[in-house]
CSV table of C-alpha atoms and ligand atoms in Angstrom, one decimal:
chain,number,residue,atom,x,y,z
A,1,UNK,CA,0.0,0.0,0.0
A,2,UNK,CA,1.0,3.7,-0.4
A,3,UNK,CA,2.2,5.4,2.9
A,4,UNK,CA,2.9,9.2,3.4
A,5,UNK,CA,5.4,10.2,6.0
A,6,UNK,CA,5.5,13.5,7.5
A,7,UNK,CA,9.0,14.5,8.5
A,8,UNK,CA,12.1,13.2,7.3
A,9,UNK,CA,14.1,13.0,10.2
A,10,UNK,CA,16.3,10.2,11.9
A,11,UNK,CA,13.0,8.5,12.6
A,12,UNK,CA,10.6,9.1,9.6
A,13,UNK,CA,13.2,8.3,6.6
A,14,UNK,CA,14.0,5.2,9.0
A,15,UNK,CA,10.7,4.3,9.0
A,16,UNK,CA,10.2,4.7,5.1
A,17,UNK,CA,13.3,2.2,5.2
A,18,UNK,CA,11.3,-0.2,6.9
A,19,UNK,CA,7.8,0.3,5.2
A,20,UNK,CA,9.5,0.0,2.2
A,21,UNK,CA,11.3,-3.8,3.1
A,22,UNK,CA,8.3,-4.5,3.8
A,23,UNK,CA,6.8,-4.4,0.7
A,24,UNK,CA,4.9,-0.7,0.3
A,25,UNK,CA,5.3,2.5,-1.6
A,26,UNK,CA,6.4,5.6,1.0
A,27,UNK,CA,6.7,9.3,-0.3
A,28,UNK,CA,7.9,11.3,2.6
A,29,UNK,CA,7.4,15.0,3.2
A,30,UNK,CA,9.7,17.3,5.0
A,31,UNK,CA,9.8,21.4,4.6
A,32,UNK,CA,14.0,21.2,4.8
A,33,UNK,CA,14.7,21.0,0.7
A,34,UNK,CA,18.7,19.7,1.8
A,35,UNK,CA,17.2,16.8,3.9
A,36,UNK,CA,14.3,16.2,0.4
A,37,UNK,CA,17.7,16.3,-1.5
A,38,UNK,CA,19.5,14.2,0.2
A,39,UNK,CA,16.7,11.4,0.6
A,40,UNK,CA,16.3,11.8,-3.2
A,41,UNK,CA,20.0,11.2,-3.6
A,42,UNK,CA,19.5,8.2,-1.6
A,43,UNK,CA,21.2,8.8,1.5
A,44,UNK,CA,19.7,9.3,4.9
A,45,UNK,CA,19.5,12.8,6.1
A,46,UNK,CA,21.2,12.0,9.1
A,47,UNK,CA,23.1,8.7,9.1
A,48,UNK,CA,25.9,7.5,7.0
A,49,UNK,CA,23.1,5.1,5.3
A,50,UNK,CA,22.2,4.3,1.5
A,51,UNK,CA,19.0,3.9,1.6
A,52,UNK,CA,16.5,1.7,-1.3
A,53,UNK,CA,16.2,4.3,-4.8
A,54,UNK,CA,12.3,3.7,-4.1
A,55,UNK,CA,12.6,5.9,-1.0
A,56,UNK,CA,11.8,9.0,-1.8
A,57,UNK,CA,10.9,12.6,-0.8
A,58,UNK,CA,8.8,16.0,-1.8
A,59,UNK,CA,8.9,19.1,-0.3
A,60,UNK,CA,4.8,19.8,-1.3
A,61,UNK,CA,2.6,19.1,1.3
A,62,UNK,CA,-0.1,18.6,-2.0
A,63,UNK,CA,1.8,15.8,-3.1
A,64,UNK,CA,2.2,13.8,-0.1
A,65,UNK,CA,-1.5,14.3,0.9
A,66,UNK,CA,-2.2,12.8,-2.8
A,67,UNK,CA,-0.2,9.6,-2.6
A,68,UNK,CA,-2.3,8.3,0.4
A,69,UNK,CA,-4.5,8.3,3.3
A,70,UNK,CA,-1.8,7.1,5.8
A,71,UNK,CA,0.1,9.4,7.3
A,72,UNK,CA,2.9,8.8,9.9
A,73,UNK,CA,3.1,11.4,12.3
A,74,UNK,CA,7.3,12.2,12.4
A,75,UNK,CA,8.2,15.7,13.2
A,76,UNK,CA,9.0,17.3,16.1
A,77,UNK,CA,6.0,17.7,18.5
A,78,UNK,CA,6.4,21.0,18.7
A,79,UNK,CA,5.5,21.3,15.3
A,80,UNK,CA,2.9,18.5,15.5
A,81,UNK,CA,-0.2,21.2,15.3
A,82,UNK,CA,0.7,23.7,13.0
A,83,UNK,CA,1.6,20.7,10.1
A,84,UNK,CA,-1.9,19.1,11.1
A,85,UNK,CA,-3.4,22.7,10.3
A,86,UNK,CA,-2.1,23.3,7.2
A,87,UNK,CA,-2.7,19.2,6.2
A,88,UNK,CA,-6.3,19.7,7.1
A,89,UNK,CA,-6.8,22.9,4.6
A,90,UNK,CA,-5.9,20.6,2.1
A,91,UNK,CA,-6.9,16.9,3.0
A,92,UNK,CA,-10.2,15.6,1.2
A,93,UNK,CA,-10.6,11.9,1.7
A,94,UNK,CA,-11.3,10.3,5.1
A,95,UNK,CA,-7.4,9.3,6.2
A,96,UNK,CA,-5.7,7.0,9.1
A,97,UNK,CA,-3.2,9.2,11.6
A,98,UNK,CA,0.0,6.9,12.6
A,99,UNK,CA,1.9,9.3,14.9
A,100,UNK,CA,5.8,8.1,16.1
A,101,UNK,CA,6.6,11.8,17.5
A,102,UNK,CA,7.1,11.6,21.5
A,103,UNK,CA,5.8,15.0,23.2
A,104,UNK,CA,3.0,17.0,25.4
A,105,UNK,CA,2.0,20.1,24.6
A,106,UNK,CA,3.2,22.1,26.9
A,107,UNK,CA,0.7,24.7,27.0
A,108,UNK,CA,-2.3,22.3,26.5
A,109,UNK,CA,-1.0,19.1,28.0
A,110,UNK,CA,-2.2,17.7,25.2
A,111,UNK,CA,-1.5,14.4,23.8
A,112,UNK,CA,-0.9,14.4,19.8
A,113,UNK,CA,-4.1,12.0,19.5
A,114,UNK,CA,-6.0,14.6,21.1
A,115,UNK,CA,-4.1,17.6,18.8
A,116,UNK,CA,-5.1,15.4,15.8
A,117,UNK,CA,-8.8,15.2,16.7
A,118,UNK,CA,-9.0,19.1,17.1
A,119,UNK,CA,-7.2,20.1,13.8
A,120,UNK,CA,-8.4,17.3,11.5
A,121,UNK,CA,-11.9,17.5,10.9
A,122,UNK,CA,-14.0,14.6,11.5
A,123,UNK,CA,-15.4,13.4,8.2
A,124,UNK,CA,-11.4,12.9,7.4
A,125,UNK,CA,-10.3,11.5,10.3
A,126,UNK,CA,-10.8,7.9,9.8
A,127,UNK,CA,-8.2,6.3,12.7
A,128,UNK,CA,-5.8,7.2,14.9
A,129,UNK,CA,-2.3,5.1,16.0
A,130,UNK,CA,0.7,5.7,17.7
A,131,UNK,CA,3.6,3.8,17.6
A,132,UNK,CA,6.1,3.7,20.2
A,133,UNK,CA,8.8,1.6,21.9
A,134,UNK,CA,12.4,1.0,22.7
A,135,UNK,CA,13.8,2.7,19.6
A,136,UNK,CA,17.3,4.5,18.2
A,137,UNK,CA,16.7,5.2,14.6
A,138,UNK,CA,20.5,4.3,14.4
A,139,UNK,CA,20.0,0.9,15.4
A,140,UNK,CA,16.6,0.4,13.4
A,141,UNK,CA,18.4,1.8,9.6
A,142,UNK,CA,20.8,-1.1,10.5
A,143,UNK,CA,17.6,-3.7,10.6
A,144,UNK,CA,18.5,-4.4,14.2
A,145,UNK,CA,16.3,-6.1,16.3
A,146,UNK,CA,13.6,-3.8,17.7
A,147,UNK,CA,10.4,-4.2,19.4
A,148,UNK,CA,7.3,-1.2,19.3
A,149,UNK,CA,4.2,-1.2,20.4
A,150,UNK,CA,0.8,-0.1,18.2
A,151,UNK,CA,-1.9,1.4,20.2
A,152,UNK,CA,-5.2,2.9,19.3
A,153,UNK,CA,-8.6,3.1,20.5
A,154,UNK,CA,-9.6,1.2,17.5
A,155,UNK,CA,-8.0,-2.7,17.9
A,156,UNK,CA,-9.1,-3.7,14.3
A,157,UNK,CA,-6.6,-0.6,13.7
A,158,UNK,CA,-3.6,-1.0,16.2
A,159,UNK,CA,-3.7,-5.0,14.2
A,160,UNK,CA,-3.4,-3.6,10.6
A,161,UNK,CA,-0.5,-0.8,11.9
A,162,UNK,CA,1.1,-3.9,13.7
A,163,UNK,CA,1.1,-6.1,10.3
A,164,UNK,CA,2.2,-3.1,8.2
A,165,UNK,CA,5.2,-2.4,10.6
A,166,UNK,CA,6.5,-6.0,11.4
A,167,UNK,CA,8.9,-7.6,9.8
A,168,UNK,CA,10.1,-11.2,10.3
A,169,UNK,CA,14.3,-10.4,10.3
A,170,UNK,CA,14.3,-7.2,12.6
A,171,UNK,CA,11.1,-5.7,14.1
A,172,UNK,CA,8.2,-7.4,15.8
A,173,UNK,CA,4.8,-5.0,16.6
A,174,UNK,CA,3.4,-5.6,19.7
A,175,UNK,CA,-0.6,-4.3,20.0
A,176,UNK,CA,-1.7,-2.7,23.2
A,177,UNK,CA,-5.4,-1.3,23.7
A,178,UNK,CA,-3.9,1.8,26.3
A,179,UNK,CA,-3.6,4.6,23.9
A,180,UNK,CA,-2.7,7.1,26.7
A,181,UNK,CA,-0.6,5.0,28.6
A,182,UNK,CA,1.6,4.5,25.3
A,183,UNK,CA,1.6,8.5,24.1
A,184,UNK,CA,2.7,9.3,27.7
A,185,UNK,CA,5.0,6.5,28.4
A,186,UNK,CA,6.7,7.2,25.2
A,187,UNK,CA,6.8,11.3,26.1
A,188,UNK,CA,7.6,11.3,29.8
A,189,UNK,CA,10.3,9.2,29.3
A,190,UNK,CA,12.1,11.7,27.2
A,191,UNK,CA,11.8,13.9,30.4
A,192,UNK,CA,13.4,11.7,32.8
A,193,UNK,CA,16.7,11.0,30.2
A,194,UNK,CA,17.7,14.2,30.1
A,195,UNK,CA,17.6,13.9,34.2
A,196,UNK,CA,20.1,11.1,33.6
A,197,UNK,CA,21.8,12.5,31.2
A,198,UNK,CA,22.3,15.5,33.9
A,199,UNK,CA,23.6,13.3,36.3
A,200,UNK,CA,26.1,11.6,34.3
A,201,UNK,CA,27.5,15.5,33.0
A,202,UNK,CA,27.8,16.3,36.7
A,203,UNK,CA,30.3,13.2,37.2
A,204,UNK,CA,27.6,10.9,38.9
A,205,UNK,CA,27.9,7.4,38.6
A,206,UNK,CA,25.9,4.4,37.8
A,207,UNK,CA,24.0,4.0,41.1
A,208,UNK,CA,22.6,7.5,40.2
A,209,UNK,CA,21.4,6.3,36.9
A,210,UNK,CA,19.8,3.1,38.0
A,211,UNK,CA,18.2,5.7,40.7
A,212,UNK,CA,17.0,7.8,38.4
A,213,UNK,CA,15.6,5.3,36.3
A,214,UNK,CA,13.6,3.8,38.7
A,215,UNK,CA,12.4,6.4,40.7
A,216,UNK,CA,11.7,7.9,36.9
A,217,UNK,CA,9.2,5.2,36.1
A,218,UNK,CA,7.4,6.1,39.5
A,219,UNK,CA,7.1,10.0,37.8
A,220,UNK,CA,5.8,8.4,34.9
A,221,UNK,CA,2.9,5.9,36.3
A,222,UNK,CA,2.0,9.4,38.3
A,223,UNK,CA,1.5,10.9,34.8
A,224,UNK,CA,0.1,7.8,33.2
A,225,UNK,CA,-2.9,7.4,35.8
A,226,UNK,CA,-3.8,11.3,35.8
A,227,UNK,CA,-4.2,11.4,32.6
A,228,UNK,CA,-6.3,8.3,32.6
A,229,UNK,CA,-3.7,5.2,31.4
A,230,UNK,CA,-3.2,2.1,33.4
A,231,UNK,CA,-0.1,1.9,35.1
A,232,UNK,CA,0.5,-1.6,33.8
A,233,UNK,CA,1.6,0.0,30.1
A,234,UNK,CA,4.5,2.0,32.0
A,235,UNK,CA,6.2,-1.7,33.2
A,236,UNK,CA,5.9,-2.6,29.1
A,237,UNK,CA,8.0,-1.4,26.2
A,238,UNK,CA,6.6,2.4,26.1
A,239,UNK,CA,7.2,2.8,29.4
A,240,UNK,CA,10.2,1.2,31.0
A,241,UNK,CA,11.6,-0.5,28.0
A,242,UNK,CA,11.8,2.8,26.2
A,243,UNK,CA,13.2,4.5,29.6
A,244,UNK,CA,16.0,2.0,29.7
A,245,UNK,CA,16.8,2.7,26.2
A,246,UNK,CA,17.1,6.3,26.3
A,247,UNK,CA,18.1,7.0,29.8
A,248,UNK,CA,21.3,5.1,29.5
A,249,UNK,CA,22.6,5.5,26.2
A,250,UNK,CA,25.2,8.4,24.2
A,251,UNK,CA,22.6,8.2,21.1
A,252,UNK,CA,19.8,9.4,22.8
A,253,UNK,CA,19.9,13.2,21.8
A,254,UNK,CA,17.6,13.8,25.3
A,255,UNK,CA,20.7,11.9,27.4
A,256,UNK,CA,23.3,14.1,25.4
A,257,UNK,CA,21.6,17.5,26.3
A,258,UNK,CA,20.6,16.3,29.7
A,259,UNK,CA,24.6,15.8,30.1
A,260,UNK,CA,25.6,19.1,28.3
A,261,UNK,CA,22.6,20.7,31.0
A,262,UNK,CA,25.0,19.1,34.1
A,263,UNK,CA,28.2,20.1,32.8
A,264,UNK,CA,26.6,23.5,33.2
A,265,UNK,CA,26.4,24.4,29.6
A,266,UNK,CA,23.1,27.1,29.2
A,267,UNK,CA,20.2,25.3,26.9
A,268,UNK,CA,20.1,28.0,24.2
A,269,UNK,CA,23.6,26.9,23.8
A,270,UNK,CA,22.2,23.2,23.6
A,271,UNK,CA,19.9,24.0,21.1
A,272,UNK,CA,22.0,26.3,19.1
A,273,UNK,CA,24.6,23.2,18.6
A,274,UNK,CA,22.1,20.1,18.5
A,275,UNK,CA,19.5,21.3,15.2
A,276,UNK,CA,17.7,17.7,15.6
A,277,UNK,CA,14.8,17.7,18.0
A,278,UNK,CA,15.5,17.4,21.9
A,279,UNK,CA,12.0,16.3,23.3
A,280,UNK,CA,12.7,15.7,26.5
A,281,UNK,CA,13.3,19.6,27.4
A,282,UNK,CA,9.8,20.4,26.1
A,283,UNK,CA,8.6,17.5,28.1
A,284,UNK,CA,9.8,18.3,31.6
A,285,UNK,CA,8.2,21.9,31.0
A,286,UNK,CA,5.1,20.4,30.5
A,287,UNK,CA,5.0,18.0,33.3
A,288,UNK,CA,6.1,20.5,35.4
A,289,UNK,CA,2.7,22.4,34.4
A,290,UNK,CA,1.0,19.4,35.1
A,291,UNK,CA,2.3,18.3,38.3
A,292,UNK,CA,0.9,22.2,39.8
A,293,UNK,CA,-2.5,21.3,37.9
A,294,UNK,CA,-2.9,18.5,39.3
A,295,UNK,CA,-0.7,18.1,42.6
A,296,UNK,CA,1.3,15.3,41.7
A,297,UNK,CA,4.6,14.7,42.7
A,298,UNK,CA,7.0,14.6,40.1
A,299,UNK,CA,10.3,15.8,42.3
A,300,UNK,CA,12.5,14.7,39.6
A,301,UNK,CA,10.9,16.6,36.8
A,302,UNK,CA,10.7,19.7,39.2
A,303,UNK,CA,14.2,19.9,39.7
A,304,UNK,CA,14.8,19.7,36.1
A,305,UNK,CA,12.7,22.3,35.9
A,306,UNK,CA,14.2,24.8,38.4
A,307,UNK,CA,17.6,24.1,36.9
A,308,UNK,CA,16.5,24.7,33.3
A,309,UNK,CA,13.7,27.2,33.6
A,310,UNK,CA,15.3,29.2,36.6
A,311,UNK,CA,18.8,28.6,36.1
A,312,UNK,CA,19.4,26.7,39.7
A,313,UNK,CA,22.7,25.5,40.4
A,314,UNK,CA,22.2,21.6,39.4
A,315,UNK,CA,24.6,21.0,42.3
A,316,UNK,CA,22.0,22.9,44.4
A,317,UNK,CA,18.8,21.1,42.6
A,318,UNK,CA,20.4,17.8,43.8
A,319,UNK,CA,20.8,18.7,47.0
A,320,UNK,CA,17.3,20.0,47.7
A,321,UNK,CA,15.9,16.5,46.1
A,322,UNK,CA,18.5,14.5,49.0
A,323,UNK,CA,17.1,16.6,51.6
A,324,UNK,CA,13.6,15.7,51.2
A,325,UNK,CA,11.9,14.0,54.4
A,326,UNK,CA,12.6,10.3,54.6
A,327,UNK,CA,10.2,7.8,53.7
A,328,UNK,CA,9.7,4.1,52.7
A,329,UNK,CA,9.5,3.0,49.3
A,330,UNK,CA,6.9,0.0,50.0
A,331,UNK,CA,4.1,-0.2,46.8
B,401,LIG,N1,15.3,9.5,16.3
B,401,LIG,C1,14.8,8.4,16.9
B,401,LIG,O1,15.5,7.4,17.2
B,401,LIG,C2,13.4,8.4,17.3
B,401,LIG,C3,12.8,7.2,17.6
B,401,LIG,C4,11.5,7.1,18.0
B,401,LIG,C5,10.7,8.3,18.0
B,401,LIG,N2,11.3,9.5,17.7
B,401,LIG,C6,10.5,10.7,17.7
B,401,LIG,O2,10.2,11.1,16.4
B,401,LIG,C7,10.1,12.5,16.3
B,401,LIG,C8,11.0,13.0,15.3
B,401,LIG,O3,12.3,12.7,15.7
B,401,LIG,P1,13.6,12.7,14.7
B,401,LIG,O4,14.7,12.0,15.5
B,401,LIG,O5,13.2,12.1,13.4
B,401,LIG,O6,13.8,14.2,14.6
B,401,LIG,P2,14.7,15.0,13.5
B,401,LIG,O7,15.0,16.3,14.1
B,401,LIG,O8,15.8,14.1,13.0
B,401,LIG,O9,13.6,15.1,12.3
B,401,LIG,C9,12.5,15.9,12.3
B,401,LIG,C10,12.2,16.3,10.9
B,401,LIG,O10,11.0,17.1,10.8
B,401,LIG,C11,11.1,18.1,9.9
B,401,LIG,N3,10.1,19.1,10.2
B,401,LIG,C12,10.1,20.0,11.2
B,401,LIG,N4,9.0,20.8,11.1
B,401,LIG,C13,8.3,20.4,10.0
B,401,LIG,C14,7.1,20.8,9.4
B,401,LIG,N5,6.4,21.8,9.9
B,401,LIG,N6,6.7,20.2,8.3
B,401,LIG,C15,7.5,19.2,7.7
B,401,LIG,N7,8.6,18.7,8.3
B,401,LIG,C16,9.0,19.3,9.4
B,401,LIG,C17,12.5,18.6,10.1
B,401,LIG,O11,13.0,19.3,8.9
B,401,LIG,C18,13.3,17.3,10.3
B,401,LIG,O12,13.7,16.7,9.0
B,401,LIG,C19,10.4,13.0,17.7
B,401,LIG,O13,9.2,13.3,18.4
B,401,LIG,C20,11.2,11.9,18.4
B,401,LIG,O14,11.0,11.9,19.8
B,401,LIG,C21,12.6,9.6,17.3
């Protein structure tokens, strides 16, 4: 089948890698012309990868809406709404949504399922997916073994999204039937690598970053339930699987600024060097907005906060998180 792929990042041109070994016609859309150009010239963007000649890209939106009516969600979230706008002026068929970008809102707290149902009006918007999981585009170009997760209020759905994804020598699609507990898994996570990351830049060991890690999934089941997922989907692969994999590892561009943030390099800096998108900053804004809505504790998250947003000390961040009262850690 024909597939349209929004963004050709790391992660979307992967993904048209994929699609295509598995049997279907991609044409993916991205407004940088050099990235276009380079996809054209069949190389990824990003990664020192020849990719198949039948992978190709277009910088009009016109033409990518044309080729199909499935469209994987792959830029930035921060872009998320204003592409969904300007798709909807010209969309005209009733079309699936297949979003892989990891991110709240953080003015809304919305969840891109819910920015998709508000931009895309409802006589086009035939389904909705995410898919998620344990995944470095690096590792995924090279067809190495990966596992995702496709979740969507509609199982019939999540079943085709898993068939079209799966593939027999690398990447097995797992179905789940918590669409919230997936989009947030796969966001908050983001939040809580840059933590680790910070922790490794300030010279912290490994004991901090299995502490972070599990004390992170804690933030992010606090998330999950107030937002209405089941805690369960944070122990699976969008929750803990995809924390392990990004909170502990060089190639995760959230890990890589959270360690620039605890070497005490200023974020605009960050930003200004690292042009590909760093979710996880984003992220801990918005949970921090979230945890004062709704009076959840997220202590790691609010540290982050006060150490990106009000330039504390990180030394001084840590120590107000040690010298919180005492307590027991029983479930
Ligand atoms: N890189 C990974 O390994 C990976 C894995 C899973 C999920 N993700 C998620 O996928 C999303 C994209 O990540 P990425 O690594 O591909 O980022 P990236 O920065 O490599 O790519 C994003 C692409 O989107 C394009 N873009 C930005 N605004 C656009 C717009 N308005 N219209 C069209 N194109 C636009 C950019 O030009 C860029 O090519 C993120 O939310 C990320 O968390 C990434």
């Amino acid at each position: 089948m024909n597939i349209s792929i929004i963004g050709g990042g790391a992660w979307g041109t992967t993904l048209g890698q994929t699609l295509h070994d598995n049997g279907h016609r991609v044409l993916i859309y991205d407004i940088n012309p050099k990235a276009v150009e380079k996809i054209n010239n069949h190389f990824h963007p990003f990664f020192d990868t020849i990719l198949p000649d039948e992978v190709v890209a277009t910088t009009s939106l016109k033409e990518v809406i044309d080729f199909s009516n499935y469209f994987i969600l792959s830029v930035p979230t921060k872009a998320v709404r204003s592409v969904l706008k300007e798709i909807n002026e010209v969309l005209n068929k009733p079309s699936v949504f297949i979003n892989v970008s990891k991110g709240i809102e953080p003015q809304t707290l919305k969840r891109v399922s819910e920015i998709v149902e508000e931009e895309i009006d409802k006589k086009n918007l035939e389904g909705f997916v995410v898919l998620t999981g344990p995944s470095h585009a690096e590792e995924v170009i090279l067809r190495k073994l990966t596992l995702l997760v496709s979740s969507s209020k509609d199982q019939k759905l999540s079943e085709q999204i898993q068939l079209i994804f799966s593939n027999e020598q690398y990447l097995r699609v797992y179905t789940s039937n918590d669409l919230i507990g997936c989009e947030v898994g796969g966001a908050v996570k983001n939040a809580i690598a840059v933590i680790s990351g910070a922790c490794t830049g300030l010279g912290l060991g490994e004991n901090a970053r299995a502490a972070v890690i599990t004390r992170g999934i804690i933030e992010i089941i606090r998330v999950v339930e107030i937002m209405g997922g089941k805690k369960e989907t944070a122990y699976g692969l969008t929750g803990i699987g995809d924390l392990i994999v990004t909170a502990s590892s060089e190639n995760s561009r959230n890990f890589t600024a959270g360690k620039k943030i605890g070497q005490g390099i200023p974020v605009d800096q960050i930003y200004a060097e690292q042009k590909q998108t760093i979710e996880g900053i984003r992220t801990i804004e918005a949970m921090y907005h979230l945890a004062k809505e709704y009076n959840v504790e997220l202590p790691m998250i609010n540290a982050a906060y006060d150490i990106i947003f009000n330039d504390l000390p990180v030394k001084e961040a840590l120590q107000n998180l040690l010298s919180r009262d005492l307590k027991s850690e029983d479930f």
